[in-house]
Amino acid sequence: MLHKEKHVQFVHKLMHAPETLESIMTEHLKMNAIYWGLSVLDLLDSLPSKEESDEIMKWIMSCRNRDGGFGGAPMHDSHILYTLSAIQSAVILGHLDQIDCDSVVNYIVGLQKPDGSFMGDKFGEIDTRFVYCSCLSLSILGKLDAINQKSAAEYIEKCKNWDGGFGQKESSESHGGQIFCCVGALSLLNRLDIVEKDKLAWWLSERQTSVGGLCGRPEKDPDVCYSWWILSSLAILDRLKWISCDALSAFILHCQDPENGGISDAPDNVADVYHTFFGIAGLSLMGKCDLKRTIDPSYALTHRALESIGINKEKISLPKVEKIKEKKDE
Ligand SMILES: [Zn+2]
């Protein structure tokens, strides 16, 4: 069973005790932690009160920099990872109007390189994650056309591997998190034609381990966060039924802290807000534990939040049959 009340309490405790939040998450991740926590509350129908929302929004706006981007905490340099979390959090709280659209769009446009790739910040690191974060931020703001979408998609295509997966950059090995970012970005760019769907879905479904949990790369241990990265990729490719959703949800539930709330990466580890979000998001995507199938796999926001900014996503079809996994030549 999903300990909904405990998880809501777990997140509220973090939100109300910033020092606790900082001790659990390092300070530079605070902006991301706010987004993960708010998403859990949204998925569990327990959004903060108006006063609390205003307070959180005030903190988010205190992380805004003159370049138009957002830092992970006040006085920290802007980075696309935190800029996206700030925008997503503002959507959840119903305060997107407080984000200065023009300056944030300018900031993101400035991160794109001539080859279509994106830097994470002014220091220039390149990673396929940043293409997704940039496309998603702009898509939420209705400004996807501000960047060179064609070269962004072509750059992702260059990062495609022989196994159908995608890596961190060109010639990097396929990895579950990176695959999600590339498939998500291509979905937002309306360029899923670049994906070899069956080949990639086979690779993704092979990430389900004997204990039901998903892992990020071959021969790795399962980790609850891949219940989002791998699962949402399969959902975007419309191949959710290629894994056993029953086995995966049993694994996620096994990683809960039934006393203090929260979900950890693996059974009996310490719970954190990151894995709590990805576990509950995975359960929502599968429609397990009486959760509404309300999270959009490309936007990582609920249909409620998306509808509030005029984006209507069709509901994803429920997996009807569980795949009986056939191993090649066995
Ligand atoms: Zn993890």
Coordinates of C-alpha atoms and ligand atoms in Angstrom, one line a residue:
M1 CA 0.0 0.0 0.0
L2 CA 1.1 3.6 -0.7
H3 CA 1.5 5.6 2.5
K4 CA 0.0 8.8 1.0
E5 CA -0.5 10.7 4.3
K6 CA 3.0 9.9 5.5
H7 CA 4.5 11.1 2.2
V8 CA 2.6 14.3 2.3
Q9 CA 3.8 14.9 5.9
F10 CA 7.3 14.0 4.8
V11 CA 7.3 16.7 2.1
H12 CA 5.6 19.3 4.3
K13 CA 8.2 18.8 7.0
L14 CA 10.9 19.5 4.4
M15 CA 9.1 22.6 3.1
H16 CA 8.6 24.0 6.6
A17 CA 12.1 23.4 7.8
P18 CA 14.5 24.9 5.2
E19 CA 17.4 23.9 7.4
T20 CA 16.3 20.3 7.3
L21 CA 15.9 20.6 3.5
E22 CA 19.4 21.8 3.3
S23 CA 20.9 19.1 5.4
I24 CA 19.2 16.5 3.3
M25 CA 19.7 18.0 0.0
T26 CA 22.9 20.1 -0.5
E27 CA 22.0 23.8 -0.8
H28 CA 22.6 24.1 -4.5
L29 CA 19.9 21.5 -5.1
K30 CA 17.2 23.4 -3.1
M31 CA 15.4 24.7 -6.2
N32 CA 15.1 21.2 -7.6
A33 CA 14.0 19.9 -4.2
I34 CA 11.1 22.5 -4.2
Y35 CA 9.9 21.2 -7.6
W36 CA 10.1 17.5 -6.5
G37 CA 8.3 18.3 -3.3
L38 CA 5.6 20.4 -4.9
S39 CA 5.1 17.7 -7.5
V40 CA 4.6 15.0 -4.9
L41 CA 2.0 17.3 -3.2
D42 CA 0.2 17.9 -6.6
L43 CA 0.2 14.1 -7.4
L44 CA -1.3 13.4 -3.9
D45 CA -3.9 16.2 -4.1
S46 CA -2.3 18.1 -1.2
L47 CA -1.1 21.4 -2.7
P48 CA 0.1 24.0 -0.2
S49 CA -2.3 26.7 1.0
K50 CA -2.3 30.2 -0.6
E51 CA -0.1 31.6 2.1
E52 CA 2.4 28.8 1.8
S53 CA 2.4 29.1 -2.0
D54 CA 3.1 32.8 -1.9
E55 CA 5.9 32.2 0.6
I56 CA 7.5 29.5 -1.7
M57 CA 7.1 31.7 -4.8
K58 CA 8.8 34.5 -3.0
W59 CA 11.8 32.2 -2.3
I60 CA 11.9 31.1 -5.9
M61 CA 11.9 34.7 -7.2
S62 CA 14.8 35.4 -4.8
C63 CA 16.9 33.0 -6.8
R64 CA 16.4 34.9 -10.0
N65 CA 19.5 36.5 -11.5
R66 CA 20.0 39.5 -13.8
D67 CA 20.8 37.3 -16.7
G68 CA 17.2 36.0 -16.7
G69 CA 18.0 32.6 -15.3
F70 CA 17.6 31.1 -11.9
G71 CA 20.1 29.7 -9.4
G72 CA 19.7 26.7 -7.2
A73 CA 19.5 29.0 -4.2
P74 CA 19.6 32.8 -3.6
M75 CA 22.9 34.3 -4.8
H76 CA 23.9 31.2 -6.8
D77 CA 24.7 31.4 -10.5
S78 CA 22.0 30.6 -13.0
H79 CA 21.8 27.1 -14.5
I80 CA 19.2 25.6 -16.8
L81 CA 18.5 22.8 -14.4
Y82 CA 17.3 25.3 -11.7
T83 CA 15.7 27.6 -14.3
L84 CA 13.4 24.7 -15.4
S85 CA 12.6 23.8 -11.8
A86 CA 11.7 27.4 -11.0
I87 CA 9.4 27.5 -14.0
Q88 CA 7.8 24.1 -13.3
S89 CA 7.3 25.1 -9.6
A90 CA 5.7 28.4 -10.6
V91 CA 3.3 26.4 -12.9
I92 CA 2.3 24.1 -10.0
L93 CA 1.8 27.0 -7.7
G94 CA -0.3 28.9 -10.3
H95 CA 2.2 31.8 -10.4
L96 CA 3.7 31.5 -13.8
D97 CA 2.8 35.1 -14.4
Q98 CA 5.5 36.1 -11.9
I99 CA 8.2 34.7 -14.2
D100 CA 9.5 37.4 -16.6
C101 CA 9.1 35.5 -19.8
D102 CA 11.2 37.7 -22.1
S103 CA 14.3 37.7 -19.9
V104 CA 14.2 33.9 -19.2
V105 CA 13.7 33.2 -22.9
N106 CA 16.7 35.3 -23.7
Y107 CA 18.7 33.5 -21.2
I108 CA 17.8 30.1 -22.7
V109 CA 18.4 31.2 -26.3
G110 CA 21.9 32.3 -25.2
L111 CA 22.7 28.7 -24.1
Q112 CA 22.2 27.1 -27.5
K113 CA 25.4 26.5 -29.5
P114 CA 25.6 26.6 -33.3
D115 CA 25.5 22.8 -33.5
G116 CA 22.1 22.7 -31.8
S117 CA 23.4 21.5 -28.4
F118 CA 22.9 23.5 -25.2
M119 CA 25.2 24.6 -22.4
G120 CA 24.0 24.2 -18.8
D121 CA 25.2 27.6 -17.9
K122 CA 27.8 30.3 -18.8
F123 CA 30.6 27.9 -18.0
G124 CA 29.8 25.9 -21.1
E125 CA 29.3 22.2 -20.1
I126 CA 27.4 20.4 -22.8
D127 CA 24.9 17.6 -22.0
T128 CA 21.8 16.2 -23.7
R129 CA 20.0 16.9 -20.4
F130 CA 20.3 20.6 -21.1
V131 CA 18.5 20.3 -24.5
Y132 CA 15.5 18.8 -22.7
C133 CA 15.5 21.3 -19.9
S134 CA 15.7 24.2 -22.4
C135 CA 13.0 22.8 -24.7
L136 CA 10.7 22.1 -21.8
S137 CA 11.2 25.5 -20.2
L138 CA 10.4 27.2 -23.6
S139 CA 7.5 24.9 -24.3
I140 CA 5.9 25.8 -21.0
L141 CA 6.3 29.5 -21.8
G142 CA 5.0 28.9 -25.4
K143 CA 8.3 30.1 -26.9
L144 CA 9.8 27.0 -28.4
D145 CA 10.2 28.8 -31.6
A146 CA 12.8 31.2 -30.1
I147 CA 15.5 28.5 -30.5
N148 CA 16.8 26.6 -33.5
Q149 CA 14.6 23.6 -33.1
K150 CA 15.9 21.9 -36.3
S151 CA 19.5 21.9 -35.1
A152 CA 18.5 20.9 -31.5
A153 CA 16.8 17.8 -32.9
E154 CA 19.8 17.1 -35.2
Y155 CA 22.2 17.3 -32.3
I156 CA 20.2 14.7 -30.4
E157 CA 20.2 12.5 -33.4
K158 CA 24.0 12.7 -33.4
C159 CA 24.0 11.4 -29.8
K160 CA 22.0 8.3 -30.8
N161 CA 23.8 4.9 -30.3
W162 CA 23.7 1.6 -32.2
D163 CA 21.4 0.2 -29.4
G164 CA 18.8 2.8 -30.1
G165 CA 19.6 4.7 -26.8
F166 CA 21.2 8.1 -26.2
G167 CA 24.1 9.3 -24.1
Q168 CA 25.3 12.4 -22.4
K169 CA 26.9 13.7 -25.7
E170 CA 28.1 12.2 -29.0
S171 CA 29.7 8.7 -28.6
S172 CA 28.7 8.5 -24.9
E173 CA 27.1 5.2 -23.8
S174 CA 23.3 4.9 -23.6
H175 CA 21.9 5.7 -20.1
G176 CA 18.4 5.7 -18.8
G177 CA 18.4 9.3 -17.6
Q178 CA 19.8 10.6 -20.8
I179 CA 17.4 8.6 -22.9
F180 CA 14.5 10.2 -21.1
C181 CA 15.9 13.7 -21.8
C182 CA 16.5 12.9 -25.5
V183 CA 13.1 11.2 -26.0
G184 CA 11.4 14.0 -24.0
A185 CA 13.0 16.7 -26.0
L186 CA 12.2 15.0 -29.3
S187 CA 8.6 14.6 -28.2
L188 CA 8.4 18.4 -27.4
L189 CA 10.1 19.2 -30.7
N190 CA 7.7 16.9 -32.5
R191 CA 10.6 14.9 -33.9
L192 CA 10.0 11.4 -32.5
D193 CA 10.7 10.1 -36.0
I194 CA 14.3 10.2 -35.0
V195 CA 13.8 7.5 -32.4
E196 CA 14.0 3.8 -33.4
K197 CA 11.0 3.0 -31.2
D198 CA 11.1 -0.8 -31.1
K199 CA 14.8 -1.1 -30.7
L200 CA 14.9 1.6 -27.9
A201 CA 11.8 0.2 -26.2
W202 CA 13.5 -3.3 -26.1
W203 CA 16.6 -1.7 -24.5
L204 CA 14.4 0.1 -22.0
S205 CA 12.4 -3.0 -21.1
E206 CA 15.6 -5.0 -20.6
R207 CA 16.3 -2.6 -17.7
Q208 CA 13.7 -4.3 -15.5
T209 CA 15.5 -6.4 -13.0
S210 CA 14.5 -9.7 -11.3
V211 CA 13.2 -7.7 -8.3
G212 CA 10.9 -5.6 -10.5
G213 CA 12.8 -2.3 -10.2
L214 CA 14.4 -0.6 -13.1
C215 CA 18.0 0.2 -13.6
G216 CA 19.8 2.9 -15.7
R217 CA 22.3 0.7 -17.6
P218 CA 23.0 -3.0 -18.1
E219 CA 24.3 -4.8 -15.1
K220 CA 23.4 -2.0 -12.7
D221 CA 21.2 -2.3 -9.5
P222 CA 17.6 -1.1 -9.7
D223 CA 16.9 2.4 -8.4
V224 CA 13.5 4.0 -7.8
C225 CA 14.4 7.1 -9.9
Y226 CA 14.5 5.0 -13.0
S227 CA 10.8 4.3 -12.3
W228 CA 10.5 7.7 -13.9
W229 CA 13.3 8.0 -16.5
I230 CA 12.8 4.6 -18.1
L231 CA 9.0 4.4 -17.6
S232 CA 8.2 7.8 -19.0
S233 CA 10.4 7.1 -22.0
L234 CA 8.3 3.9 -22.6
A235 CA 5.1 6.0 -22.1
I236 CA 6.2 8.6 -24.7
L237 CA 7.0 5.7 -27.1
D238 CA 3.6 4.2 -26.2
R239 CA 5.2 0.9 -25.1
L240 CA 4.4 1.0 -21.3
K241 CA 3.2 -2.5 -21.5
W242 CA 6.6 -3.8 -22.4
I243 CA 7.5 -4.1 -18.8
S244 CA 5.7 -5.6 -15.8
C245 CA 4.0 -2.7 -14.1
D246 CA 2.9 -4.9 -11.2
A247 CA 6.5 -5.9 -10.4
L248 CA 7.7 -2.3 -10.7
S249 CA 5.0 -0.9 -8.4
A250 CA 5.7 -3.6 -5.9
F251 CA 9.4 -2.6 -5.9
I252 CA 8.6 1.1 -5.5
L253 CA 6.2 0.4 -2.6
H254 CA 9.0 -1.7 -1.0
C255 CA 11.2 1.4 -0.9
Q256 CA 8.8 3.4 1.2
D257 CA 9.6 4.5 4.8
P258 CA 6.3 3.4 6.3
E259 CA 7.0 5.3 9.6
N260 CA 8.4 8.7 8.6
G261 CA 7.2 8.8 5.0
G262 CA 9.3 9.2 1.9
I263 CA 10.7 6.8 -0.6
S264 CA 14.4 5.8 -1.0
D265 CA 16.4 4.7 -4.0
A266 CA 16.4 1.1 -2.9
P267 CA 14.8 -0.9 -0.1
D268 CA 15.9 0.0 3.5
N269 CA 17.9 3.1 2.4
V270 CA 17.2 6.6 3.7
A271 CA 14.2 8.3 2.0
D272 CA 14.7 11.6 0.1
V273 CA 12.4 13.9 -1.8
Y274 CA 14.0 13.1 -5.1
H275 CA 13.2 9.4 -5.0
T276 CA 9.8 10.2 -3.4
F277 CA 8.8 12.2 -6.4
F278 CA 10.1 9.7 -9.0
G279 CA 8.5 6.8 -7.2
I280 CA 5.1 8.4 -6.9
A281 CA 5.4 9.8 -10.5
G282 CA 6.1 6.3 -11.7
L283 CA 3.1 4.9 -9.8
S284 CA 0.9 7.7 -11.3
L285 CA 2.1 6.9 -14.8
M286 CA 1.1 3.3 -14.3
G287 CA -2.2 4.2 -12.6
K288 CA -1.3 2.1 -9.5
C289 CA -2.3 2.6 -5.9
D290 CA -5.5 4.5 -6.8
L291 CA -3.4 7.3 -8.2
K292 CA -4.9 9.2 -11.1
R293 CA -2.9 8.8 -14.3
T294 CA -2.4 12.5 -14.3
I295 CA 1.3 13.1 -14.9
D296 CA 2.5 13.9 -18.4
P297 CA 5.6 11.9 -19.4
S298 CA 7.2 14.8 -21.4
Y299 CA 6.4 17.7 -19.2
A300 CA 6.7 15.9 -15.8
L301 CA 3.8 18.0 -14.6
T302 CA 0.2 17.0 -13.8
H303 CA -2.6 17.5 -16.3
R304 CA -4.1 19.9 -13.8
A305 CA -1.0 22.1 -13.7
L306 CA -0.7 21.9 -17.5
E307 CA -4.4 22.8 -18.1
S308 CA -3.9 25.8 -15.8
I309 CA -1.5 27.3 -18.4
G310 CA -3.6 26.2 -21.4
I311 CA -1.8 23.0 -22.3
N312 CA -4.2 20.1 -22.7
K313 CA -2.6 16.8 -22.8
E314 CA -4.5 13.7 -23.9
K315 CA -4.6 11.0 -21.2
I316 CA -2.1 8.2 -21.8
S317 CA -3.7 4.9 -22.5
L318 CA -3.5 2.4 -19.6
P319 CA -1.3 -0.7 -20.2
K320 CA -3.8 -3.4 -20.8
V321 CA -1.7 -6.5 -21.0
E322 CA 1.5 -7.2 -19.2
K323 CA 4.3 -8.2 -21.5
I324 CA 5.5 -11.8 -21.2
K325 CA 9.2 -11.2 -21.6
E326 CA 10.8 -13.4 -24.2
K327 CA 14.5 -13.6 -24.1
K328 CA 16.2 -13.8 -27.4
D329 CA 17.5 -17.4 -28.2
E330 CA 16.7 -18.8 -24.8
Ligands
ZN1 ZN 18.3 7.1 -8.0

